[in-house]
């Protein structure tokens, strides 16, 4: 049994690594092309962080000073990558799990079209990508210390300007009510099912789906929570217990507690 679990865990790790190398360590491959995003990964690149630090300018001749002041205040409320990194869980903070940082991308993530369009927010979130694009983001991956636990869990902390995080949750909520299956980045996803609202943070959405990736059937559960202008996205995969796949509650609770403290 132990070897079977180890093989399943290894397979899930490969799936996660594929997505991470594509979306987290992104950039050109030297031939002018960008790697295809394949699985769960972490958003929030330096370009996004730069946008958060450089508020948009206004062109209107009237009230320019007030508009600039408002934009500056809005940008200052956006948590930077450094602040998100401090707010993210660290190794030793969740009993029974090892925690590792996800490498930050040097290139901001772009949304890849999904078919049908109604599934786009769900397809994006599988890669921790969103529309609107996060201004900054960091990620963590969790490995259970129990050798018989075949699950792989990841999370992303994504920061936005006022109103943008609300749009992300609204988009997911609408998509989970309409989307049942879709195709994205060359892979097929099915059995999309909205779950009961976990009633976390300021608002939350939960759902599950099944991906056919690199020849493997990967059942995944998502819990996405908004805390102010920060979106905390959790996902867990489990190939050996597809009907029981869920994000560990202890990870959710401890991470949200740190984010709530960071956002005041």
mmCIF file with all atom_site columns, C-alpha atoms in Angstrom, residues 16-202:
data_model
loop_
_atom_site.group_PDB
_atom_site.id
_atom_site.type_symbol
_atom_site.label_atom_id
_atom_site.label_alt_id
_atom_site.label_comp_id
_atom_site.label_asym_id
_atom_site.label_entity_id
_atom_site.label_seq_id
_atom_site.pdbx_PDB_ins_code
_atom_site.Cartn_x
_atom_site.Cartn_y
_atom_site.Cartn_z
_atom_site.occupancy
_atom_site.B_iso_or_equiv
_atom_site.pdbx_formal_charge
_atom_site.auth_seq_id
_atom_site.auth_comp_id
_atom_site.auth_asym_id
_atom_site.auth_atom_id
_atom_site.pdbx_PDB_model_num
ATOM 1   C CA . UNK A 1 16  ? 2.232   20.303 -9.860  1.00 0.00 ? 16  UNK A CA 1
ATOM 2   C CA . UNK A 1 17  ? 5.833   20.751 -10.973 1.00 0.00 ? 17  UNK A CA 1
ATOM 3   C CA . UNK A 1 18  ? 4.795   20.990 -14.620 1.00 0.00 ? 18  UNK A CA 1
ATOM 4   C CA . UNK A 1 19  ? 2.520   23.874 -13.857 1.00 0.00 ? 19  UNK A CA 1
ATOM 5   C CA . UNK A 1 20  ? 4.962   25.509 -11.501 1.00 0.00 ? 20  UNK A CA 1
ATOM 6   C CA . UNK A 1 21  ? 7.842   25.418 -13.963 1.00 0.00 ? 21  UNK A CA 1
ATOM 7   C CA . UNK A 1 22  ? 5.611   26.887 -16.631 1.00 0.00 ? 22  UNK A CA 1
ATOM 8   C CA . UNK A 1 23  ? 3.818   29.538 -14.617 1.00 0.00 ? 23  UNK A CA 1
ATOM 9   C CA . UNK A 1 24  ? 6.232   30.241 -11.766 1.00 0.00 ? 24  UNK A CA 1
ATOM 10  C CA . UNK A 1 25  ? 9.563   30.036 -13.495 1.00 0.00 ? 25  UNK A CA 1
ATOM 11  C CA . UNK A 1 26  ? 8.152   31.467 -16.702 1.00 0.00 ? 26  UNK A CA 1
ATOM 12  C CA . UNK A 1 27  ? 9.932   33.293 -19.436 1.00 0.00 ? 27  UNK A CA 1
ATOM 13  C CA . UNK A 1 28  ? 11.203  32.611 -22.913 1.00 0.00 ? 28  UNK A CA 1
ATOM 14  C CA . UNK A 1 29  ? 12.915  29.313 -23.627 1.00 0.00 ? 29  UNK A CA 1
ATOM 15  C CA . UNK A 1 30  ? 15.564  30.912 -25.759 1.00 0.00 ? 30  UNK A CA 1
ATOM 16  C CA . UNK A 1 31  ? 13.643  30.222 -28.948 1.00 0.00 ? 31  UNK A CA 1
ATOM 17  C CA . UNK A 1 32  ? 11.112  32.979 -28.594 1.00 0.00 ? 32  UNK A CA 1
ATOM 18  C CA . UNK A 1 33  ? 8.314   30.766 -27.258 1.00 0.00 ? 33  UNK A CA 1
ATOM 19  C CA . UNK A 1 34  ? 6.845   30.541 -23.795 1.00 0.00 ? 34  UNK A CA 1
ATOM 20  C CA . UNK A 1 35  ? 6.230   27.235 -21.995 1.00 0.00 ? 35  UNK A CA 1
ATOM 21  C CA . UNK A 1 36  ? 2.680   25.931 -21.917 1.00 0.00 ? 36  UNK A CA 1
ATOM 22  C CA . UNK A 1 37  ? 1.057   26.030 -18.494 1.00 0.00 ? 37  UNK A CA 1
ATOM 23  C CA . UNK A 1 38  ? 0.024   22.489 -17.592 1.00 0.00 ? 38  UNK A CA 1
ATOM 24  C CA . UNK A 1 39  ? -1.231  22.247 -14.008 1.00 0.00 ? 39  UNK A CA 1
ATOM 25  C CA . UNK A 1 40  ? -1.540  23.932 -10.628 1.00 0.00 ? 40  UNK A CA 1
ATOM 26  C CA . UNK A 1 41  ? 0.867   26.833 -10.258 1.00 0.00 ? 41  UNK A CA 1
ATOM 27  C CA . UNK A 1 42  ? 1.295   30.111 -8.462  1.00 0.00 ? 42  UNK A CA 1
ATOM 28  C CA . UNK A 1 43  ? 0.516   33.512 -9.892  1.00 0.00 ? 43  UNK A CA 1
ATOM 29  C CA . UNK A 1 44  ? 1.866   36.918 -8.944  1.00 0.00 ? 44  UNK A CA 1
ATOM 30  C CA . UNK A 1 45  ? 4.854   38.054 -10.944 1.00 0.00 ? 45  UNK A CA 1
ATOM 31  C CA . UNK A 1 46  ? 7.201   41.003 -10.703 1.00 0.00 ? 46  UNK A CA 1
ATOM 32  C CA . UNK A 1 47  ? 5.190   42.818 -13.361 1.00 0.00 ? 47  UNK A CA 1
ATOM 33  C CA . UNK A 1 48  ? 2.097   42.572 -11.203 1.00 0.00 ? 48  UNK A CA 1
ATOM 34  C CA . UNK A 1 49  ? 3.969   43.815 -8.169  1.00 0.00 ? 49  UNK A CA 1
ATOM 35  C CA . UNK A 1 50  ? 5.337   46.712 -10.188 1.00 0.00 ? 50  UNK A CA 1
ATOM 36  C CA . UNK A 1 51  ? 1.827   47.662 -11.228 1.00 0.00 ? 51  UNK A CA 1
ATOM 37  C CA . UNK A 1 52  ? 0.822   47.762 -7.581  1.00 0.00 ? 52  UNK A CA 1
ATOM 38  C CA . UNK A 1 53  ? 3.662   50.142 -6.787  1.00 0.00 ? 53  UNK A CA 1
ATOM 39  C CA . UNK A 1 54  ? 3.008   52.435 -9.757  1.00 0.00 ? 54  UNK A CA 1
ATOM 40  C CA . UNK A 1 55  ? -0.592  53.709 -9.666  1.00 0.00 ? 55  UNK A CA 1
ATOM 41  C CA . UNK A 1 56  ? -2.252  54.536 -12.933 1.00 0.00 ? 56  UNK A CA 1
ATOM 42  C CA . UNK A 1 57  ? -2.153  58.191 -13.939 1.00 0.00 ? 57  UNK A CA 1
ATOM 43  C CA . UNK A 1 58  ? -5.219  60.209 -14.857 1.00 0.00 ? 58  UNK A CA 1
ATOM 44  C CA . UNK A 1 59  ? -5.603  62.334 -17.956 1.00 0.00 ? 59  UNK A CA 1
ATOM 45  C CA . UNK A 1 60  ? -8.499  64.522 -16.882 1.00 0.00 ? 60  UNK A CA 1
ATOM 46  C CA . UNK A 1 61  ? -7.519  68.197 -16.489 1.00 0.00 ? 61  UNK A CA 1
ATOM 47  C CA . UNK A 1 62  ? -9.945  68.721 -13.621 1.00 0.00 ? 62  UNK A CA 1
ATOM 48  C CA . UNK A 1 63  ? -9.436  67.330 -10.141 1.00 0.00 ? 63  UNK A CA 1
ATOM 49  C CA . UNK A 1 64  ? -6.141  65.839 -11.289 1.00 0.00 ? 64  UNK A CA 1
ATOM 50  C CA . UNK A 1 65  ? -4.631  66.304 -7.858  1.00 0.00 ? 65  UNK A CA 1
ATOM 51  C CA . UNK A 1 66  ? -7.493  64.494 -6.122  1.00 0.00 ? 66  UNK A CA 1
ATOM 52  C CA . UNK A 1 67  ? -7.420  61.681 -8.689  1.00 0.00 ? 67  UNK A CA 1
ATOM 53  C CA . UNK A 1 68  ? -3.680  61.239 -8.228  1.00 0.00 ? 68  UNK A CA 1
ATOM 54  C CA . UNK A 1 69  ? -4.081  61.234 -4.459  1.00 0.00 ? 69  UNK A CA 1
ATOM 55  C CA . UNK A 1 70  ? -6.859  58.639 -4.705  1.00 0.00 ? 70  UNK A CA 1
ATOM 56  C CA . UNK A 1 71  ? -4.823  56.423 -7.022  1.00 0.00 ? 71  UNK A CA 1
ATOM 57  C CA . UNK A 1 72  ? -1.821  56.612 -4.701  1.00 0.00 ? 72  UNK A CA 1
ATOM 58  C CA . UNK A 1 73  ? -3.946  55.682 -1.687  1.00 0.00 ? 73  UNK A CA 1
ATOM 59  C CA . UNK A 1 74  ? -5.503  52.822 -3.638  1.00 0.00 ? 74  UNK A CA 1
ATOM 60  C CA . UNK A 1 75  ? -2.104  51.463 -4.652  1.00 0.00 ? 75  UNK A CA 1
ATOM 61  C CA . UNK A 1 76  ? -0.715  51.751 -1.126  1.00 0.00 ? 76  UNK A CA 1
ATOM 62  C CA . UNK A 1 77  ? -3.526  49.477 0.104   1.00 0.00 ? 77  UNK A CA 1
ATOM 63  C CA . UNK A 1 78  ? -2.342  46.675 -2.180  1.00 0.00 ? 78  UNK A CA 1
ATOM 64  C CA . UNK A 1 79  ? -0.180  44.170 -0.332  1.00 0.00 ? 79  UNK A CA 1
ATOM 65  C CA . UNK A 1 80  ? 3.231   43.822 -1.963  1.00 0.00 ? 80  UNK A CA 1
ATOM 66  C CA . UNK A 1 81  ? 4.915   40.521 -2.701  1.00 0.00 ? 81  UNK A CA 1
ATOM 67  C CA . UNK A 1 82  ? 7.090   40.978 0.374   1.00 0.00 ? 82  UNK A CA 1
ATOM 68  C CA . UNK A 1 83  ? 4.031   41.505 2.563   1.00 0.00 ? 83  UNK A CA 1
ATOM 69  C CA . UNK A 1 84  ? 2.290   38.500 1.053   1.00 0.00 ? 84  UNK A CA 1
ATOM 70  C CA . UNK A 1 85  ? 5.400   36.398 1.573   1.00 0.00 ? 85  UNK A CA 1
ATOM 71  C CA . UNK A 1 86  ? 5.392   37.346 5.250   1.00 0.00 ? 86  UNK A CA 1
ATOM 72  C CA . UNK A 1 87  ? 1.681   36.520 5.507   1.00 0.00 ? 87  UNK A CA 1
ATOM 73  C CA . UNK A 1 88  ? 2.058   33.091 3.888   1.00 0.00 ? 88  UNK A CA 1
ATOM 74  C CA . UNK A 1 89  ? 2.476   29.945 5.945   1.00 0.00 ? 89  UNK A CA 1
ATOM 75  C CA . UNK A 1 90  ? 6.004   28.807 6.737   1.00 0.00 ? 90  UNK A CA 1
ATOM 76  C CA . UNK A 1 91  ? 7.436   25.390 7.464   1.00 0.00 ? 91  UNK A CA 1
ATOM 77  C CA . UNK A 1 92  ? 6.591   24.255 10.964  1.00 0.00 ? 92  UNK A CA 1
ATOM 78  C CA . UNK A 1 93  ? 3.367   26.278 11.207  1.00 0.00 ? 93  UNK A CA 1
ATOM 79  C CA . UNK A 1 94  ? 1.020   23.478 10.151  1.00 0.00 ? 94  UNK A CA 1
ATOM 80  C CA . UNK A 1 95  ? 1.270   20.281 12.166  1.00 0.00 ? 95  UNK A CA 1
ATOM 81  C CA . UNK A 1 96  ? 1.699   17.212 9.980   1.00 0.00 ? 96  UNK A CA 1
ATOM 82  C CA . UNK A 1 97  ? 2.768   19.076 6.848   1.00 0.00 ? 97  UNK A CA 1
ATOM 83  C CA . UNK A 1 98  ? 6.007   20.260 5.340   1.00 0.00 ? 98  UNK A CA 1
ATOM 84  C CA . UNK A 1 99  ? 5.739   23.678 3.694   1.00 0.00 ? 99  UNK A CA 1
ATOM 85  C CA . UNK A 1 100 ? 7.798   24.956 0.779   1.00 0.00 ? 100 UNK A CA 1
ATOM 86  C CA . UNK A 1 101 ? 7.828   28.276 -1.034  1.00 0.00 ? 101 UNK A CA 1
ATOM 87  C CA . UNK A 1 102 ? 6.792   28.278 -4.669  1.00 0.00 ? 102 UNK A CA 1
ATOM 88  C CA . UNK A 1 103 ? 9.303   30.015 -6.906  1.00 0.00 ? 103 UNK A CA 1
ATOM 89  C CA . UNK A 1 104 ? 8.131   33.464 -7.977  1.00 0.00 ? 104 UNK A CA 1
ATOM 90  C CA . UNK A 1 105 ? 7.806   34.110 -11.694 1.00 0.00 ? 105 UNK A CA 1
ATOM 91  C CA . UNK A 1 106 ? 9.777   36.830 -13.425 1.00 0.00 ? 106 UNK A CA 1
ATOM 92  C CA . UNK A 1 107 ? 7.011   37.200 -15.988 1.00 0.00 ? 107 UNK A CA 1
ATOM 93  C CA . UNK A 1 108 ? 3.390   38.046 -15.212 1.00 0.00 ? 108 UNK A CA 1
ATOM 94  C CA . UNK A 1 109 ? 0.885   35.339 -16.086 1.00 0.00 ? 109 UNK A CA 1
ATOM 95  C CA . UNK A 1 110 ? -1.441  35.766 -19.034 1.00 0.00 ? 110 UNK A CA 1
ATOM 96  C CA . UNK A 1 111 ? -4.822  34.097 -19.232 1.00 0.00 ? 111 UNK A CA 1
ATOM 97  C CA . UNK A 1 112 ? -5.026  31.285 -21.797 1.00 0.00 ? 112 UNK A CA 1
ATOM 98  C CA . UNK A 1 113 ? -8.465  30.977 -23.480 1.00 0.00 ? 113 UNK A CA 1
ATOM 99  C CA . UNK A 1 114 ? -10.640 28.084 -22.333 1.00 0.00 ? 114 UNK A CA 1
ATOM 100 C CA . UNK A 1 115 ? -13.490 26.400 -24.204 1.00 0.00 ? 115 UNK A CA 1
ATOM 101 C CA . UNK A 1 116 ? -16.301 27.164 -23.486 1.00 0.00 ? 116 UNK A CA 1
ATOM 102 C CA . UNK A 1 117 ? -15.919 30.775 -22.374 1.00 0.00 ? 117 UNK A CA 1
ATOM 103 C CA . UNK A 1 118 ? -18.178 30.236 -19.367 1.00 0.00 ? 118 UNK A CA 1
ATOM 104 C CA . UNK A 1 119 ? -15.439 28.121 -17.780 1.00 0.00 ? 119 UNK A CA 1
ATOM 105 C CA . UNK A 1 120 ? -12.658 30.715 -18.126 1.00 0.00 ? 120 UNK A CA 1
ATOM 106 C CA . UNK A 1 121 ? -12.496 31.771 -14.431 1.00 0.00 ? 121 UNK A CA 1
ATOM 107 C CA . UNK A 1 122 ? -12.235 28.125 -13.351 1.00 0.00 ? 122 UNK A CA 1
ATOM 108 C CA . UNK A 1 123 ? -9.600  27.371 -15.981 1.00 0.00 ? 123 UNK A CA 1
ATOM 109 C CA . UNK A 1 124 ? -7.603  30.413 -14.899 1.00 0.00 ? 124 UNK A CA 1
ATOM 110 C CA . UNK A 1 125 ? -7.775  29.506 -11.212 1.00 0.00 ? 125 UNK A CA 1
ATOM 111 C CA . UNK A 1 126 ? -6.400  26.022 -11.949 1.00 0.00 ? 126 UNK A CA 1
ATOM 112 C CA . UNK A 1 127 ? -3.162  27.908 -12.686 1.00 0.00 ? 127 UNK A CA 1
ATOM 113 C CA . UNK A 1 128 ? -3.807  30.557 -10.005 1.00 0.00 ? 128 UNK A CA 1
ATOM 114 C CA . UNK A 1 129 ? -4.309  33.082 -12.781 1.00 0.00 ? 129 UNK A CA 1
ATOM 115 C CA . UNK A 1 130 ? -7.149  35.599 -12.597 1.00 0.00 ? 130 UNK A CA 1
ATOM 116 C CA . UNK A 1 131 ? -8.913  38.357 -14.485 1.00 0.00 ? 131 UNK A CA 1
ATOM 117 C CA . UNK A 1 132 ? -8.339  41.046 -13.247 1.00 0.00 ? 132 UNK A CA 1
ATOM 118 C CA . UNK A 1 133 ? -4.675  40.113 -12.971 1.00 0.00 ? 133 UNK A CA 1
ATOM 119 C CA . UNK A 1 134 ? -3.232  39.990 -9.465  1.00 0.00 ? 134 UNK A CA 1
ATOM 120 C CA . UNK A 1 135 ? -0.978  42.925 -8.605  1.00 0.00 ? 135 UNK A CA 1
ATOM 121 C CA . UNK A 1 136 ? 1.319   40.637 -6.595  1.00 0.00 ? 136 UNK A CA 1
ATOM 122 C CA . UNK A 1 137 ? 1.314   37.037 -5.463  1.00 0.00 ? 137 UNK A CA 1
ATOM 123 C CA . UNK A 1 138 ? 3.184   34.253 -3.691  1.00 0.00 ? 138 UNK A CA 1
ATOM 124 C CA . UNK A 1 139 ? 2.605   30.531 -3.338  1.00 0.00 ? 139 UNK A CA 1
ATOM 125 C CA . UNK A 1 140 ? 3.190   27.606 -1.004  1.00 0.00 ? 140 UNK A CA 1
ATOM 126 C CA . UNK A 1 141 ? 3.097   23.836 -1.482  1.00 0.00 ? 141 UNK A CA 1
ATOM 127 C CA . UNK A 1 142 ? 2.355   21.315 1.266   1.00 0.00 ? 142 UNK A CA 1
ATOM 128 C CA . UNK A 1 143 ? 3.477   17.716 1.657   1.00 0.00 ? 143 UNK A CA 1
ATOM 129 C CA . UNK A 1 144 ? 1.881   15.481 4.277   1.00 0.00 ? 144 UNK A CA 1
ATOM 130 C CA . UNK A 1 145 ? 4.384   13.846 6.599   1.00 0.00 ? 145 UNK A CA 1
ATOM 131 C CA . UNK A 1 146 ? 2.140   10.777 6.722   1.00 0.00 ? 146 UNK A CA 1
ATOM 132 C CA . UNK A 1 147 ? 3.443   8.386  4.031   1.00 0.00 ? 147 UNK A CA 1
ATOM 133 C CA . UNK A 1 148 ? -0.081  7.045  3.527   1.00 0.00 ? 148 UNK A CA 1
ATOM 134 C CA . UNK A 1 149 ? -1.458  10.471 2.609   1.00 0.00 ? 149 UNK A CA 1
ATOM 135 C CA . UNK A 1 150 ? -1.438  10.740 -1.194  1.00 0.00 ? 150 UNK A CA 1
ATOM 136 C CA . UNK A 1 151 ? -2.720  14.300 -1.359  1.00 0.00 ? 151 UNK A CA 1
ATOM 137 C CA . UNK A 1 152 ? -0.845  17.305 -2.691  1.00 0.00 ? 152 UNK A CA 1
ATOM 138 C CA . UNK A 1 153 ? -1.967  20.760 -1.569  1.00 0.00 ? 153 UNK A CA 1
ATOM 139 C CA . UNK A 1 154 ? -0.994  24.197 -2.876  1.00 0.00 ? 154 UNK A CA 1
ATOM 140 C CA . UNK A 1 155 ? -2.104  27.749 -2.198  1.00 0.00 ? 155 UNK A CA 1
ATOM 141 C CA . UNK A 1 156 ? -1.629  31.222 -3.603  1.00 0.00 ? 156 UNK A CA 1
ATOM 142 C CA . UNK A 1 157 ? -1.974  34.617 -1.938  1.00 0.00 ? 157 UNK A CA 1
ATOM 143 C CA . UNK A 1 158 ? -2.968  37.195 -4.540  1.00 0.00 ? 158 UNK A CA 1
ATOM 144 C CA . UNK A 1 159 ? -3.378  40.916 -3.907  1.00 0.00 ? 159 UNK A CA 1
ATOM 145 C CA . UNK A 1 160 ? -5.547  43.370 -5.853  1.00 0.00 ? 160 UNK A CA 1
ATOM 146 C CA . UNK A 1 161 ? -6.696  46.959 -5.951  1.00 0.00 ? 161 UNK A CA 1
ATOM 147 C CA . UNK A 1 162 ? -10.039 47.902 -4.471  1.00 0.00 ? 162 UNK A CA 1
ATOM 148 C CA . UNK A 1 163 ? -12.909 46.024 -6.106  1.00 0.00 ? 163 UNK A CA 1
ATOM 149 C CA . UNK A 1 164 ? -10.743 43.685 -8.173  1.00 0.00 ? 164 UNK A CA 1
ATOM 150 C CA . UNK A 1 165 ? -10.725 40.810 -5.681  1.00 0.00 ? 165 UNK A CA 1
ATOM 151 C CA . UNK A 1 166 ? -14.526 41.034 -5.573  1.00 0.00 ? 166 UNK A CA 1
ATOM 152 C CA . UNK A 1 167 ? -14.582 40.571 -9.351  1.00 0.00 ? 167 UNK A CA 1
ATOM 153 C CA . UNK A 1 168 ? -12.465 37.432 -9.076  1.00 0.00 ? 168 UNK A CA 1
ATOM 154 C CA . UNK A 1 169 ? -14.859 35.807 -6.595  1.00 0.00 ? 169 UNK A CA 1
ATOM 155 C CA . UNK A 1 170 ? -17.917 36.913 -8.566  1.00 0.00 ? 170 UNK A CA 1
ATOM 156 C CA . UNK A 1 171 ? -16.474 35.393 -11.732 1.00 0.00 ? 171 UNK A CA 1
ATOM 157 C CA . UNK A 1 172 ? -15.781 32.075 -10.019 1.00 0.00 ? 172 UNK A CA 1
ATOM 158 C CA . UNK A 1 173 ? -19.214 31.975 -8.433  1.00 0.00 ? 173 UNK A CA 1
ATOM 159 C CA . UNK A 1 174 ? -20.890 32.516 -11.810 1.00 0.00 ? 174 UNK A CA 1
ATOM 160 C CA . UNK A 1 175 ? -18.642 29.988 -13.560 1.00 0.00 ? 175 UNK A CA 1
ATOM 161 C CA . UNK A 1 176 ? -19.243 27.219 -11.037 1.00 0.00 ? 176 UNK A CA 1
ATOM 162 C CA . UNK A 1 177 ? -22.962 27.641 -11.656 1.00 0.00 ? 177 UNK A CA 1
ATOM 163 C CA . UNK A 1 178 ? -22.660 27.281 -15.427 1.00 0.00 ? 178 UNK A CA 1
ATOM 164 C CA . UNK A 1 179 ? -19.538 25.243 -16.184 1.00 0.00 ? 179 UNK A CA 1
ATOM 165 C CA . UNK A 1 180 ? -19.468 21.436 -16.107 1.00 0.00 ? 180 UNK A CA 1
ATOM 166 C CA . UNK A 1 181 ? -16.524 20.614 -18.405 1.00 0.00 ? 181 UNK A CA 1
ATOM 167 C CA . UNK A 1 182 ? -13.950 22.475 -20.467 1.00 0.00 ? 182 UNK A CA 1
ATOM 168 C CA . UNK A 1 183 ? -10.723 22.293 -22.454 1.00 0.00 ? 183 UNK A CA 1
ATOM 169 C CA . UNK A 1 184 ? -7.693  24.397 -21.538 1.00 0.00 ? 184 UNK A CA 1
ATOM 170 C CA . UNK A 1 185 ? -4.005  24.428 -22.541 1.00 0.00 ? 185 UNK A CA 1
ATOM 171 C CA . UNK A 1 186 ? -4.536  21.179 -24.452 1.00 0.00 ? 186 UNK A CA 1
ATOM 172 C CA . UNK A 1 187 ? -6.053  19.271 -21.530 1.00 0.00 ? 187 UNK A CA 1
ATOM 173 C CA . UNK A 1 188 ? -9.622  18.314 -20.677 1.00 0.00 ? 188 UNK A CA 1
ATOM 174 C CA . UNK A 1 189 ? -11.401 18.962 -17.395 1.00 0.00 ? 189 UNK A CA 1
ATOM 175 C CA . UNK A 1 190 ? -14.730 17.509 -16.336 1.00 0.00 ? 190 UNK A CA 1
ATOM 176 C CA . UNK A 1 191 ? -17.059 16.896 -13.393 1.00 0.00 ? 191 UNK A CA 1
ATOM 177 C CA . UNK A 1 192 ? -16.939 20.543 -12.346 1.00 0.00 ? 192 UNK A CA 1
ATOM 178 C CA . UNK A 1 193 ? -19.217 20.808 -9.328  1.00 0.00 ? 193 UNK A CA 1
ATOM 179 C CA . UNK A 1 194 ? -19.965 23.742 -7.053  1.00 0.00 ? 194 UNK A CA 1
ATOM 180 C CA . UNK A 1 195 ? -19.715 22.873 -3.365  1.00 0.00 ? 195 UNK A CA 1
ATOM 181 C CA . UNK A 1 196 ? -21.431 24.465 -0.388  1.00 0.00 ? 196 UNK A CA 1
ATOM 182 C CA . UNK A 1 197 ? -20.122 27.936 0.398   1.00 0.00 ? 197 UNK A CA 1
ATOM 183 C CA . UNK A 1 198 ? -17.606 27.410 3.236   1.00 0.00 ? 198 UNK A CA 1
ATOM 184 C CA . UNK A 1 199 ? -18.507 30.871 4.578   1.00 0.00 ? 199 UNK A CA 1
ATOM 185 C CA . UNK A 1 200 ? -14.918 32.009 5.100   1.00 0.00 ? 200 UNK A CA 1
ATOM 186 C CA . UNK A 1 201 ? -13.321 35.455 5.082   1.00 0.00 ? 201 UNK A CA 1
ATOM 187 C CA . UNK A 1 202 ? -15.376 38.239 3.496   1.00 0.00 ? 202 UNK A CA 1
#
